[in-house]
Coordinates of C-alpha atoms in Angstrom, one line a residue:
M1 CA 140.4 100.4 88.0
L2 CA 140.6 104.1 87.0
S3 CA 139.9 103.2 83.4
R4 CA 136.8 101.3 84.4
I5 CA 135.6 104.2 86.5
R6 CA 136.1 106.6 83.5
K7 CA 134.3 104.1 81.3
L8 CA 131.3 104.0 83.6
K9 CA 131.2 107.7 84.0
A10 CA 131.4 108.2 80.2
A11 CA 128.4 105.8 79.8
G12 CA 126.4 107.9 82.3
V13 CA 126.2 105.1 84.9
V14 CA 124.6 106.2 88.2
G15 CA 126.4 104.9 91.3
I16 CA 124.8 103.9 94.6
N17 CA 125.7 107.2 96.4
N18 CA 124.4 109.3 93.5
R19 CA 121.2 107.2 93.4
N20 CA 120.6 107.7 97.1
R21 CA 121.4 111.4 97.3
G22 CA 120.4 112.6 93.8
Y23 CA 117.2 110.6 93.2
I24 CA 115.9 108.6 96.2
M25 CA 116.3 111.3 98.9
P26 CA 114.7 114.2 97.0
H27 CA 112.0 112.2 95.3
N28 CA 110.9 109.4 97.6
P29 CA 109.2 110.8 100.8
R30 CA 109.5 108.4 103.7
A31 CA 105.8 108.8 104.4
L32 CA 105.1 106.9 101.2
Y33 CA 107.3 104.0 101.8
A34 CA 104.5 102.0 103.4
R35 CA 102.7 101.9 100.1
V36 CA 105.5 99.8 98.6
D37 CA 107.2 98.1 101.5
D38 CA 103.9 96.6 102.7
K39 CA 102.8 94.2 99.9
V40 CA 99.3 94.0 101.3
E41 CA 98.9 97.7 101.1
T42 CA 100.3 97.7 97.5
K43 CA 97.8 95.1 96.5
R44 CA 94.9 97.0 98.1
L45 CA 95.9 100.2 96.3
A46 CA 96.3 98.4 93.0
I47 CA 92.9 96.8 93.2
A48 CA 91.3 100.1 94.0
A49 CA 92.9 101.6 90.9
G50 CA 91.8 98.7 88.7
I51 CA 95.3 97.3 88.2
A52 CA 95.5 93.5 88.2
V53 CA 97.5 91.7 90.9
P54 CA 97.7 88.0 91.9
E55 CA 94.5 87.1 93.8
L56 CA 94.8 87.1 97.6
Y57 CA 93.6 83.8 99.1
G58 CA 94.2 84.8 102.7
L59 CA 96.3 86.7 105.2
I60 CA 97.7 85.3 108.4
H61 CA 98.5 87.8 111.1
A62 CA 99.4 85.6 114.1
V63 CA 101.0 82.2 115.0
R64 CA 97.7 80.9 116.3
E65 CA 96.2 81.4 112.8
A66 CA 99.1 79.6 111.0
K67 CA 97.1 76.3 110.8
D68 CA 94.3 78.1 109.0
F69 CA 96.3 78.1 105.8
E70 CA 94.9 74.7 105.0
R71 CA 91.4 76.2 104.9
M72 CA 92.5 79.1 102.8
V73 CA 93.9 76.9 100.1
E74 CA 91.3 74.2 100.3
G75 CA 90.4 73.0 96.7
R76 CA 93.5 74.6 95.2
K77 CA 96.5 72.7 93.9
D78 CA 99.0 75.5 93.8
F79 CA 99.6 78.8 95.7
V80 CA 102.3 81.1 97.0
I81 CA 103.2 82.1 100.6
K82 CA 105.3 85.2 101.1
P83 CA 106.0 87.8 103.7
A84 CA 104.1 91.1 103.5
H85 CA 107.4 93.0 104.2
G86 CA 109.9 90.7 102.4
S87 CA 112.6 91.8 100.0
G88 CA 114.9 90.2 97.5
G89 CA 112.7 87.1 97.1
K90 CA 113.4 85.9 100.6
G91 CA 110.8 83.8 102.4
I92 CA 108.7 83.0 99.2
L93 CA 107.4 79.5 99.2
V94 CA 105.8 78.3 96.0
I95 CA 103.6 75.2 96.1
T96 CA 103.0 73.9 92.6
D97 CA 101.0 70.7 93.3
R98 CA 99.2 68.7 95.9
R99 CA 99.5 64.9 96.3
R100 CA 97.4 63.3 99.1
D101 CA 98.4 65.3 102.2
M102 CA 101.7 66.6 100.8
Y103 CA 102.4 70.0 99.3
I104 CA 104.9 69.9 96.3
K105 CA 107.4 72.6 95.7
G106 CA 108.6 73.6 92.3
D107 CA 111.8 71.5 92.7
G108 CA 109.7 68.5 93.4
H109 CA 110.4 68.4 97.2
A110 CA 107.3 67.5 99.2
L111 CA 106.3 69.3 102.4
T112 CA 103.9 68.2 105.1
A113 CA 101.2 70.6 106.4
A114 CA 103.3 71.0 109.6
E115 CA 106.3 72.0 107.5
V116 CA 104.3 74.6 105.6
Q117 CA 102.9 75.9 108.9
H118 CA 106.5 76.1 110.3
H119 CA 107.4 78.3 107.3
I120 CA 104.5 80.5 107.9
E121 CA 105.5 80.9 111.6
N122 CA 109.0 82.0 110.4
V123 CA 107.4 84.6 108.1
L124 CA 105.3 85.9 111.1
G125 CA 108.5 86.0 113.2
G126 CA 110.1 88.4 110.7
V127 CA 112.9 85.9 109.6
Y128 CA 112.6 87.1 106.0
S129 CA 111.3 90.7 106.5
L130 CA 112.8 94.1 106.2
G131 CA 114.5 95.0 109.5
G132 CA 113.5 91.5 111.0
Q133 CA 110.2 92.9 112.3
P134 CA 107.2 90.7 113.0
D135 CA 105.2 90.3 109.8
Q136 CA 102.1 88.9 108.1
A137 CA 102.0 86.0 105.7
I138 CA 100.3 86.5 102.3
I139 CA 98.8 83.5 100.6
E140 CA 98.0 84.2 97.0
Y141 CA 97.6 82.9 93.4
R142 CA 100.6 81.3 91.8
V143 CA 101.5 82.9 88.5
K144 CA 101.8 80.6 85.5
F145 CA 104.2 82.5 83.2
D146 CA 103.5 83.1 79.5
R147 CA 104.9 80.4 77.2
V148 CA 107.1 82.9 75.4
F149 CA 109.5 82.5 78.4
E150 CA 109.6 78.7 78.5
A151 CA 113.0 78.3 76.9
V152 CA 114.7 81.0 79.0
S153 CA 113.4 80.4 82.5
Y154 CA 114.4 77.7 85.0
R155 CA 111.4 76.6 87.1
G156 CA 110.6 80.0 88.6
V157 CA 108.6 82.9 87.2
P158 CA 110.4 85.5 85.0
D159 CA 109.5 89.1 85.8
I160 CA 109.9 92.5 84.1
R161 CA 111.5 95.2 86.2
V162 CA 110.7 98.8 85.0
L163 CA 112.5 101.7 86.6
V164 CA 109.9 104.5 86.7
Y165 CA 111.3 108.0 87.3
R166 CA 108.9 110.8 88.2
G167 CA 106.1 108.7 86.6
V168 CA 108.0 108.0 83.3
P169 CA 109.3 104.5 82.5
A170 CA 113.0 105.1 82.1
M171 CA 114.7 101.7 81.7
A172 CA 113.6 98.0 81.9
M173 CA 115.0 94.5 82.1
L174 CA 113.7 91.0 82.0
R175 CA 114.8 88.9 85.0
L176 CA 115.1 85.2 84.3
P177 CA 115.4 82.5 86.9
T178 CA 118.3 80.0 86.7
R179 CA 119.4 76.8 88.4
S180 CA 122.0 78.9 90.2
S181 CA 119.3 81.3 91.5
D182 CA 117.2 78.3 92.6
G183 CA 114.4 79.4 90.4
R184 CA 114.3 83.0 91.7
A185 CA 114.4 86.1 89.5
N186 CA 116.8 88.1 91.7
L187 CA 120.0 89.1 90.1
H188 CA 122.1 88.9 93.3
Q189 CA 121.0 85.3 93.7
G190 CA 122.2 84.4 90.2
A191 CA 119.3 85.1 87.9
V192 CA 119.9 86.5 84.4
G193 CA 119.1 90.2 83.7
A194 CA 118.3 90.9 80.0
G195 CA 118.1 94.5 78.9
I196 CA 115.0 95.6 77.0
D197 CA 114.7 97.9 74.0
M198 CA 112.3 100.5 75.4
L199 CA 110.8 101.2 72.0
T200 CA 110.2 97.6 70.8
G201 CA 110.1 95.5 73.9
A202 CA 112.7 93.1 72.5
T203 CA 115.6 91.9 74.7
T204 CA 119.1 93.1 73.9
L205 CA 122.1 92.3 76.0
A206 CA 122.2 90.1 79.1
V207 CA 124.2 89.7 82.2
C208 CA 124.5 87.0 84.9
K209 CA 126.7 87.3 88.0
N210 CA 128.2 90.5 86.6
R211 CA 129.3 88.6 83.5
R212 CA 128.1 89.4 80.0
I213 CA 126.4 86.4 78.4
V214 CA 124.5 85.7 75.2
E215 CA 122.8 82.4 76.1
H216 CA 120.8 81.2 79.1
P217 CA 123.3 79.4 81.4
D218 CA 121.0 76.4 81.8
F219 CA 119.4 75.9 78.4
G220 CA 121.8 77.5 76.0
T221 CA 119.0 79.4 74.3
P222 CA 119.8 82.9 72.9
L223 CA 118.8 85.8 75.2
G224 CA 118.8 88.6 72.7
G225 CA 115.8 89.3 70.4
L226 CA 113.1 87.9 72.6
E227 CA 110.0 90.0 72.0
I228 CA 107.8 90.6 75.0
P229 CA 104.1 90.5 74.1
G230 CA 102.0 93.6 74.8
W231 CA 105.0 95.8 75.4
P232 CA 103.1 99.2 75.0
A233 CA 100.5 98.1 77.5
L234 CA 103.2 97.0 80.0
L235 CA 104.9 100.5 79.7
L236 CA 101.5 102.1 80.3
L237 CA 100.9 99.9 83.3
A238 CA 104.3 100.8 84.8
A239 CA 103.6 104.5 84.4
R240 CA 100.2 104.1 86.1
C241 CA 101.9 102.6 89.2
H242 CA 103.3 106.0 89.9
E243 CA 99.7 107.0 90.7
L244 CA 99.5 104.2 93.4
A245 CA 102.7 105.2 95.0
P246 CA 103.9 108.6 93.8
L247 CA 107.6 108.0 94.5
G248 CA 109.9 109.7 92.1
Y249 CA 112.3 106.8 91.9
L250 CA 110.3 103.6 91.7
G251 CA 110.9 100.0 90.7
V252 CA 107.8 98.2 89.2
D253 CA 107.9 94.4 89.0
M254 CA 105.4 92.8 86.6
V255 CA 104.7 89.3 85.3
L256 CA 103.0 88.0 82.2
D257 CA 100.5 85.3 83.4
A258 CA 99.5 82.8 80.7
E259 CA 95.8 83.0 81.7
L260 CA 95.4 86.5 83.2
G261 CA 97.9 88.6 81.3
P262 CA 100.0 91.4 82.9
L263 CA 100.0 91.4 86.7
I264 CA 101.8 93.7 89.1
L265 CA 103.9 91.7 91.6
E266 CA 105.3 94.4 93.7
L267 CA 106.8 97.9 93.8
N268 CA 110.2 98.9 95.2
A269 CA 111.3 102.2 96.7
R270 CA 115.0 101.3 96.4
P271 CA 115.4 99.6 93.0
G272 CA 119.0 98.4 92.3
L273 CA 121.3 99.7 89.6
G274 CA 122.1 96.4 87.9
I275 CA 119.5 97.4 85.3
Q276 CA 122.2 99.6 83.8
I277 CA 124.7 96.7 83.3
A278 CA 121.9 94.5 81.8
N279 CA 121.1 97.2 79.2
G280 CA 124.7 98.4 78.6
R281 CA 123.6 102.0 79.3
G282 CA 123.8 104.4 82.2
L283 CA 120.7 105.9 83.6
R284 CA 121.9 109.5 83.7
G285 CA 120.9 110.4 80.1
V286 CA 117.3 109.3 80.4
L287 CA 116.9 110.7 83.9
N288 CA 118.3 114.1 82.8
H289 CA 115.9 114.0 79.8
I290 CA 112.9 113.5 82.1
D291 CA 114.1 116.2 84.5
A292 CA 114.4 118.6 81.5
A293 CA 110.8 117.8 80.4
A294 CA 109.2 119.4 83.5
P295 CA 106.4 120.0 84.0
L296 CA 105.6 116.3 83.3
P297 CA 102.2 115.3 82.0
T298 CA 99.7 114.0 84.5
D299 CA 98.4 111.5 81.9
A300 CA 100.3 108.1 82.0
A301 CA 100.3 107.7 78.2
A302 CA 101.7 111.1 77.8
R303 CA 104.5 110.3 80.3
V304 CA 105.3 107.1 78.2
A305 CA 105.6 109.5 75.2
V306 CA 108.3 111.4 77.1
M307 CA 110.4 108.3 77.3
R308 CA 109.8 107.4 73.7
A309 CA 111.1 110.9 72.6
Y310 CA 114.4 110.2 74.5
Y311 CA 115.0 106.7 73.0
E312 CA 113.9 107.7 69.5
G313 CA 116.7 110.4 69.5
L314 CA 119.3 108.0 70.9
S315 CA 122.0 107.1 68.4
D316 CA 124.7 105.5 70.6
P317 CA 124.5 101.7 70.8
P318 CA 124.6 99.8 74.1
V319 CA 128.2 99.1 75.4
D320 CA 129.7 96.3 77.5
L321 CA 129.9 98.0 80.9

């Protein structure tokens, strides 16, 4: 146990208490949390800033409106329903097809309109929301992920998590759905986290359920060396999100849509620390580098350059944490 603690410390791994006291508390003002905890507000801010997000088909505020979802999705074969204040992928219902009067989920299970309406009512009741508070149901475009991820994603949509510190992209990972995670891209539910080389956009190491792996658990396809298309543009997009929600410690979740390109899915004021395990690196080094670079540039591209300077000077290889 002590040897592992020493190993993590030597690798510069930031623990949960240090994250909260050293980074979230001083850099994330509570007054700004609404910009990221409310996905409707995040979407509104992104659209105003010219940042692409999944199209909003409709918003349901009250139980008496739940039946209106059929009108909102009329003529559409697929869509997503999710809580405005959800977290960890809870309460997200993905409809991938329509057959007669039935709504088909990604796993092939068919739902009646009444069952979809019941799900919406649960969302409104706060079953899936932060703090269990009454919520709103978002109905929006279903992302069709880029084909580059076909061999490493089980049913759901893979996403790219970038940790942005004081507006500078600091570390990133690719989150890949698995059978164990039921098609969700959340690590705590069994998804794969693959570290990303910040300079090239290629995947490096990977982890699943806190265990180092080299192949996708469902397909046996290699997880290292996958090149993410348009990586420089994705880094710039992540840096720009700091202007929507100027939180010093921010998680930016992006997807690559096959038709629309990069889209921002959501922002997170309390991003987890599993990104360090996925990358085989602690965060402390890059966070210290960013702090030492003050004053930081106001231009997003210049902030990306701050990150590049750190990783270009890095000589230590990733380690198995």
